[in-house]
Amino acid sequence: MRILRHLLVLLMHLVLGSGDQRFSNGYYYQDIINGNGNGEIYFHKIRLHVESPETLVSAVQGSNVTLPCHYRYEPALSEPRLTRVKWFWQPVSGGERDVMVAIGTRHRSYGDFKGRVRLRRSAPGDVSLVINPLQSDDTGRYRCEIIDGLEDESVTVHLKFRGVVFPYHSSRGRYLMTFHEAKEACEKQDAQLATFEQLYASWEEGLDWCNAGWLIDGTAQYPIVVPREACGGTDLAPGVRSYGARDKSLDRFDAFCFTSSIKGEVYFLQHPIKLNFTEAAEACQNDGGRIAKVGQLYAAWRFVGLDQCDAGWLADGSVRYPIIQPRMNCGASEPGVRSFGFPPKHLKHGVYCYKAHW
């Protein structure tokens, strides 16, 4: 009998170690770590399921997010089993990194996720990952893995930022920024260079812009909804047009920035008189805030619905205003953030201020 038992153990190890075939006839082999501890492998008519009701989750940078993951057994168990929970992050740049591991009430988080992640555990089998706060580089795929003895199953959840892409050019003119200058320009405006996926999604939402801009992958592209001669010709179909990968140090374009951050309040300062740029910045400081950045204004327009038909200074020296409901004397017939470019700083305008929420 002992010989037969050892042969069975050996056979099970061979089955488990062959490729990715984890199941046999719909059942799995379970290590006795949850049993009597004698190192044997038993055959159970139990199947482990790991699932997520949402495999695509959108969130706003600076907020918190829950990536859903649940596990269960079929048939259901009468007593809980000791399982190990692992979460991994697969960033857009590639690879896979540890986020956290948990066994029972013990857990450990890793790297930049330390102090920002926990398991929700709102119900039996709930091992959803809570990230708070979300940082600018947290997007990508997250893999939830459940390990029960020799068995493991996993599910992947894709996290993306809900945000807005906006074109941006230097105050000195168009097509004047190298890749590195474009990246820095976006970051100064509380944004980051957009990815192709973000630009493409904005094109699907109606973004039409006839000036090429840098993307984070080092390509220069531009979105066209209505083909026209000045924008690549009328023979080409609508779409995101590309100049391909360019020299990051020599070639010069505008930028497409992406913002997904709304950590405070953007507002038009009610002031009795118009202000030049210096006066505008001082007025915001006197009101307990600071002059708003372009990315903050776009975020307030998109996420909060800021609608103000008054042109105002921003931190980069541009003058803009956000419109949700187009109307007479408020620019074009489509919603958007209108721009007067970069007027001389001695001219008088209103101002948009920003107050952070702590």
Short mmCIF file of C-alpha atoms in Angstrom, two decimals, residues 84-85 99-110 113-119 121 129:
data_model
loop_
_atom_site.label_atom_id
_atom_site.label_comp_id
_atom_site.label_asym_id
_atom_site.label_seq_id
_atom_site.Cartn_x
_atom_site.Cartn_y
_atom_site.Cartn_z
CA ARG A 84 -2.04 32.82 -0.71
CA VAL A 85 -3.03 35.97 -2.62
CA VAL A 99 2.56 44.60 -5.85
CA MET A 100 1.64 42.66 -2.72
CA VAL A 101 1.29 39.18 -1.23
CA ALA A 102 -1.08 38.12 1.56
CA ILE A 103 -1.71 34.97 3.59
CA GLY A 104 -4.58 35.27 6.01
CA THR A 105 -4.21 38.56 7.87
CA ARG A 106 -0.51 38.88 7.03
CA HIS A 107 0.49 40.89 4.00
CA ARG A 108 3.43 42.65 2.39
CA SER A 109 3.56 45.31 -0.32
CA TYR A 110 6.49 46.16 -2.55
CA PHE A 113 3.12 50.41 -3.81
CA LYS A 114 4.21 50.29 -0.16
CA GLY A 115 1.64 52.02 2.00
CA ARG A 116 -0.75 52.53 -0.93
CA VAL A 117 -2.34 49.09 -1.37
CA ARG A 118 -4.56 46.76 0.62
CA LEU A 119 -7.05 43.95 0.03
CA ARG A 121 -12.00 41.59 1.78
CA LEU A 129 -6.91 45.36 -4.65
#
